[in-house]
PDB file of C-alpha atoms in Angstrom:
ATOM      1  CA  MET A 230      26.006 172.405 -42.788  1.00 48.00           C
ATOM      2  CA  PHE A 231      26.808 175.675 -44.566  1.00 53.00           C
ATOM      3  CA  ARG A 232      24.480 176.922 -47.175  1.00 55.00           C
ATOM      4  CA  SER A 233      25.304 179.744 -49.187  1.00 52.00           C
ATOM      5  CA  HIS A 234      21.882 180.011 -50.597  1.00 54.00           C
ATOM      6  CA  GLY A 235      18.427 180.218 -49.722  1.00 55.00           C
ATOM      7  CA  GLU A 236      16.060 182.627 -48.158  1.00 54.00           C
ATOM      8  CA  GLY A 237      17.352 184.930 -45.970  1.00 55.00           C
ATOM      9  CA  PHE A 238      21.317 184.032 -47.329  1.00 54.00           C
ATOM     10  CA  ARG A 239      21.727 187.480 -48.894  1.00 58.00           C
ATOM     11  CA  LYS A 240      20.387 189.442 -46.239  1.00 62.00           C
ATOM     12  CA  VAL A 241      23.756 189.841 -44.442  1.00 63.00           C
ATOM     13  CA  LYS A 242      23.765 193.240 -41.766  1.00 68.00           C
ATOM     14  CA  ALA A 243      25.905 195.398 -42.862  1.00 66.00           C
ATOM     15  CA  ASP A 244      28.114 195.512 -38.906  1.00 76.00           C
ATOM     16  CA  ARG A 245      28.839 191.632 -39.929  1.00 80.00           C
ATOM     17  CA  LYS A 246      31.494 192.723 -42.421  1.00 81.00           C
ATOM     18  CA  MET A 247      33.494 189.312 -41.682  1.00 81.00           C
ATOM     19  CA  TYR A 248      30.199 187.319 -42.100  1.00 79.00           C
ATOM     20  CA  ALA A 249      29.498 188.925 -45.353  1.00 78.00           C
ATOM     21  CA  GLU A 250      33.045 188.512 -46.948  1.00 80.00           C
ATOM     22  CA  PHE A 251      32.349 185.056 -45.442  1.00 79.00           C
ATOM     23  CA  VAL A 252      29.526 184.393 -47.653  1.00 76.00           C
ATOM     24  CA  GLN A 253      31.111 186.128 -50.536  1.00 78.00           C
ATOM     25  CA  TRP A 254      34.001 183.675 -50.235  1.00 79.00           C
ATOM     26  CA  ALA A 255      31.880 180.582 -49.797  1.00 77.00           C
ATOM     27  CA  GLU A 256      29.722 181.295 -52.863  1.00 75.00           C
ATOM     28  CA  GLY A 257      32.967 181.877 -54.834  1.00 76.00           C
ATOM     29  CA  LYS A 258      34.398 178.154 -53.560  1.00 70.00           C
ATOM     30  CA  GLY A 259      30.884 176.268 -54.012  1.00 59.00           C
ATOM     31  CA  LYS A 260      30.773 177.851 -57.856  1.00 58.00           C
ATOM     32  CA  GLY A 261      34.151 176.925 -58.754  1.00 53.00           C
ATOM     33  CA  LYS A 262      33.739 173.384 -57.409  1.00 49.00           C
ATOM     34  CA  THR A 263      30.399 172.663 -57.937  1.00 44.00           C
ATOM     35  CA  GLY A 264      28.771 174.843 -60.425  1.00 44.00           C
ATOM     36  CA  GLY A 265      26.650 177.485 -57.937  1.00 46.00           C
ATOM     37  CA  ALA A 266      25.762 174.982 -55.149  1.00 48.00           C
ATOM     38  CA  GLY A 267      26.594 176.167 -51.268  1.00 51.00           C
ATOM     39  CA  ALA A 268      29.710 175.480 -49.657  1.00 51.00           C
ATOM     40  CA  GLY A 269      28.207 172.852 -47.537  1.00 51.00           C
ATOM     41  CA  GLU A 270      26.177 171.144 -50.813  1.00 51.00           C
ATOM     42  CA  GLU A 271      26.954 170.098 -54.483  1.00 50.00           C
ATOM     43  CA  LYS A 272      25.244 170.807 -57.595  1.00 51.00           C
ATOM     44  CA  PRO A 273      22.279 168.616 -58.359  1.00 49.00           C
ATOM     45  CA  ARG A 274      23.113 165.451 -60.146  1.00 50.00           C
ATOM     46  CA  GLN A 275      19.752 164.157 -61.055  1.00 51.00           C
ATOM     47  CA  GLY A 276      16.541 166.298 -60.075  1.00 53.00           C
ATOM     48  CA  ASN A 277      16.699 168.091 -56.525  1.00 55.00           C
ATOM     49  CA  PHE A 278      19.429 165.481 -55.304  1.00 60.00           C
ATOM     50  CA  LYS A 279      22.447 167.194 -54.179  1.00 68.00           C
ATOM     51  CA  ARG A 280      25.153 164.996 -52.734  1.00 76.00           C
ATOM     52  CA  LYS A 281      26.227 166.067 -49.113  1.00 83.00           C
ATOM     53  CA  ARG A 282      30.180 166.778 -49.104  1.00 82.00           C
ATOM     54  CA  THR A 283      31.935 164.568 -46.527  1.00 89.00           C
ATOM     55  CA  GLU A 284      33.581 165.434 -43.385  1.00 90.00           C
ATOM     56  CA  GLU A 285      37.095 165.657 -45.106  1.00 92.00           C
ATOM     57  CA  GLU A 286      35.571 167.750 -47.452  1.00 89.00           C
ATOM     58  CA  LEU A 287      33.877 170.124 -44.965  1.00 89.00           C
ATOM     59  CA  ARG A 288      37.048 169.767 -42.744  1.00 91.00           C
ATOM     60  CA  GLU A 289      39.385 171.071 -45.943  1.00 92.00           C
ATOM     61  CA  LEU A 290      36.886 173.870 -46.346  1.00 89.00           C
ATOM     62  CA  GLN A 291      36.649 174.789 -43.001  1.00 91.00           C
ATOM     63  CA  ASP A 292      40.739 175.417 -42.879  1.00 93.00           C
ATOM     64  CA  MET A 293      40.960 177.160 -46.309  1.00 92.00           C
ATOM     65  CA  ALA A 294      38.349 179.529 -44.561  1.00 91.00           C
ATOM     66  CA  LEU A 295      40.641 179.787 -41.596  1.00 93.00           C
ATOM     67  CA  VAL A 296      43.357 180.605 -43.722  1.00 93.00           C
ATOM     68  CA  HIS A 297      41.776 182.778 -45.727  1.00 91.00           C
ATOM     69  CA  PHE A 298      40.905 184.953 -42.951  1.00 91.00           C
ATOM     70  CA  ASN A 299      43.666 184.723 -40.962  1.00 93.00           C
ATOM     71  CA  LYS A 300      42.007 183.262 -38.036  1.00 94.00           C
ATOM     72  CA  LYS A 301      43.861 179.395 -38.137  1.00 94.00           C
ATOM     73  CA  ASP A 302      46.172 180.462 -35.235  1.00 95.00           C
ATOM     74  CA  ALA A 303      43.121 181.544 -33.245  1.00 95.00           C
ATOM     75  CA  PHE A 304      40.987 178.631 -34.118  1.00 94.00           C
ATOM     76  CA  GLU A 305      43.685 176.121 -33.048  1.00 95.00           C
ATOM     77  CA  ALA A 306      44.703 178.083 -29.753  1.00 96.00           C
ATOM     78  CA  LEU A 307      40.807 177.643 -28.776  1.00 96.00           C
ATOM     79  CA  ALA A 308      40.497 173.992 -29.587  1.00 95.00           C
ATOM     80  CA  ARG A 309      43.990 173.587 -27.596  1.00 96.00           C
ATOM     81  CA  GLU A 310      42.638 175.386 -25.107  1.00 96.00           C
ATOM     82  CA  ARG A 311      39.343 173.322 -24.891  1.00 96.00           C
ATOM     83  CA  GLU A 312      41.762 169.946 -24.578  1.00 95.00           C
ATOM     84  CA  ARG A 313      43.424 171.619 -21.568  1.00 94.00           C
ATOM     85  CA  ARG A 314      40.094 172.029 -19.780  1.00 95.00           C
ATOM     86  CA  ALA A 315      39.018 169.254 -20.394  1.00 95.00           C
ATOM     87  CA  SER A 316      42.184 167.087 -19.463  1.00 92.00           C
ATOM     88  CA  LEU A 317      41.850 169.795 -16.155  1.00 92.00           C
ATOM     89  CA  LYS A 318      38.188 168.704 -15.325  1.00 95.00           C
ATOM     90  CA  GLN A 319      39.027 165.018 -15.734  1.00 93.00           C
ATOM     91  CA  GLY A 320      42.041 165.019 -13.401  1.00 92.00           C
ATOM     92  CA  VAL A 321      39.269 166.380 -10.985  1.00 94.00           C
ATOM     93  CA  LYS A 322      36.690 164.303 -11.141  1.00 95.00           C
ATOM     94  CA  MET A 323      39.261 161.227 -10.552  1.00 94.00           C
ATOM     95  CA  ILE A 324      40.131 162.961  -7.515  1.00 95.00           C
ATOM     96  CA  MET A 325      36.651 163.293  -6.221  1.00 96.00           C
ATOM     97  CA  ASP A 326      35.487 160.022  -6.959  1.00 96.00           C
ATOM     98  CA  LYS A 327      38.591 158.692  -5.306  1.00 96.00           C
ATOM     99  CA  VAL A 328      37.467 161.092  -2.111  1.00 96.00           C
ATOM    100  CA  ARG A 329      33.959 160.109  -2.273  1.00 97.00           C
ATOM    101  CA  GLU A 330      34.853 156.564  -2.844  1.00 96.00           C
ATOM    102  CA  ARG A 331      37.218 156.781   0.303  1.00 96.00           C
ATOM    103  CA  LEU A 332      34.705 158.707   2.733  1.00 96.00           C
ATOM    104  CA  GLY A 333      31.601 156.501   1.554  1.00 95.00           C
ATOM    105  CA  GLY A 334      29.518 158.760  -1.276  1.00 96.00           C
ATOM    106  CA  GLU A 335      28.077 162.504  -1.046  1.00 95.00           C
ATOM    107  CA  GLU A 336      26.346 161.281   2.193  1.00 96.00           C
ATOM    108  CA  GLY A 337      30.058 160.775   3.739  1.00 96.00           C
ATOM    109  CA  VAL A 338      31.655 163.553   2.752  1.00 96.00           C
ATOM    110  CA  THR A 339      28.485 165.730   3.530  1.00 96.00           C
ATOM    111  CA  GLU A 340      29.074 163.778   7.306  1.00 97.00           C
ATOM    112  CA  PHE A 341      32.860 164.533   7.010  1.00 96.00           C
ATOM    113  CA  PHE A 342      32.633 168.075   6.077  1.00 96.00           C
ATOM    114  CA  GLY A 343      30.197 168.351   9.139  1.00 97.00           C
ATOM    115  CA  ARG A 344      33.193 167.012  11.696  1.00 97.00           C
ATOM    116  CA  GLU A 345      36.165 168.082   9.756  1.00 96.00           C
ATOM    117  CA  GLY A 346      35.214 171.254   7.978  1.00 96.00           C
ATOM    118  CA  GLU A 347      36.713 172.642   5.112  1.00 95.00           C
ATOM    119  CA  ASN A 348      40.253 171.824   6.224  1.00 96.00           C
ATOM    120  CA  GLY A 349      39.263 168.315   6.354  1.00 96.00           C
ATOM    121  CA  VAL A 350      38.048 168.154   3.236  1.00 96.00           C
ATOM    122  CA  ARG A 351      41.026 169.476   1.904  1.00 96.00           C
ATOM    123  CA  ARG A 352      43.483 167.443   3.597  1.00 96.00           C
ATOM    124  CA  VAL A 353      41.494 164.418   2.273  1.00 96.00           C
ATOM    125  CA  VAL A 354      41.478 165.783  -1.523  1.00 95.00           C
ATOM    126  CA  LEU A 355      45.518 166.930  -1.031  1.00 93.00           C
ATOM    127  CA  GLU A 356      45.948 163.236   0.113  1.00 94.00           C
ATOM    128  CA  GLU A 357      44.118 161.599  -2.863  1.00 94.00           C
ATOM    129  CA  LYS A 358      45.673 163.721  -5.468  1.00 92.00           C
ATOM    130  CA  GLU A 359      49.040 162.631  -4.209  1.00 91.00           C
ATOM    131  CA  ARG A 360      47.801 158.980  -4.184  1.00 91.00           C
ATOM    132  CA  LEU A 361      46.636 159.285  -8.220  1.00 88.00           C
ATOM    133  CA  SER A 362      50.176 161.076  -8.950  1.00 83.00           C
ATOM    134  CA  ILE A 363      51.567 158.008  -8.226  1.00 65.00           C
ATOM    135  CA  VAL A 364      49.443 156.579 -11.077  1.00 58.00           C
ATOM    136  CA  SER A 365      50.001 156.253 -14.498  1.00 43.00           C
ATOM    137  CA  VAL A 366      47.320 158.427 -16.708  1.00 47.00           C
ATOM    138  CA  SER A 367      47.586 157.629 -20.281  1.00 40.00           C
ATOM    139  CA  VAL A 368      44.689 159.716 -22.262  1.00 40.00           C
ATOM    140  CA  VAL A 369      43.668 158.247 -25.552  1.00 37.00           C
ATOM    141  CA  ARG A 370      42.864 161.090 -27.737  1.00 38.00           C
ATOM    142  CA  ASP A 371      41.096 159.411 -30.566  1.00 42.00           C
ATOM    143  CA  GLU A 372      38.183 158.292 -27.565  1.00 43.00           C
ATOM    144  CA  GLY A 373      39.094 160.884 -25.273  1.00 46.00           C
ATOM    145  CA  SER A 374      38.913 158.475 -22.699  1.00 45.00           C
ATOM    146  CA  VAL A 375      41.179 158.140 -19.615  1.00 43.00           C
ATOM    147  CA  ASP A 376      42.986 154.460 -18.895  1.00 44.00           C
ATOM    148  CA  ALA A 377      44.627 154.610 -15.343  1.00 42.00           C
ATOM    149  CA  THR A 378      46.998 151.927 -14.451  1.00 40.00           C
ATOM    150  CA  GLU A 379      48.938 151.419 -10.763  1.00 39.00           C
ATOM    151  CA  VAL A 380      52.838 151.874 -11.013  1.00 36.00           C
ATOM    152  CA  GLY A 381      54.893 149.705  -8.701  1.00 34.00           C
TER     153      GLY A 381
END
């Protein structure tokens, strides 16, 4: 959680201009809505109790900061790239799981590699990739899981 107050908060190095601007911006946002509390917390209600902002409020603040600093497009591009990599990684894992299953686990793969070499393993990987291409894969983005069901 981002706090715009506390020990060391005002000590922002001169070469960290964007961070210093963010700190200033966050303090302004906090004062505008909460009467002086930081961007991640609200004004005390009773005693020292501070209500933590909800996930939705924090996402809204994050979005506002990205827009304010013209970083929203870059942030979204990074998120899409992370998603693409995760999908690719999942595909590779599915192929390698099938290869291990077909060859008898890690020991079987090692033994097969000893007999057939890199080209033999490459052939099996490509065969399993082809087999998986007749499988319909639907990715459930909310849960990040993959549901594979055979077609035909």
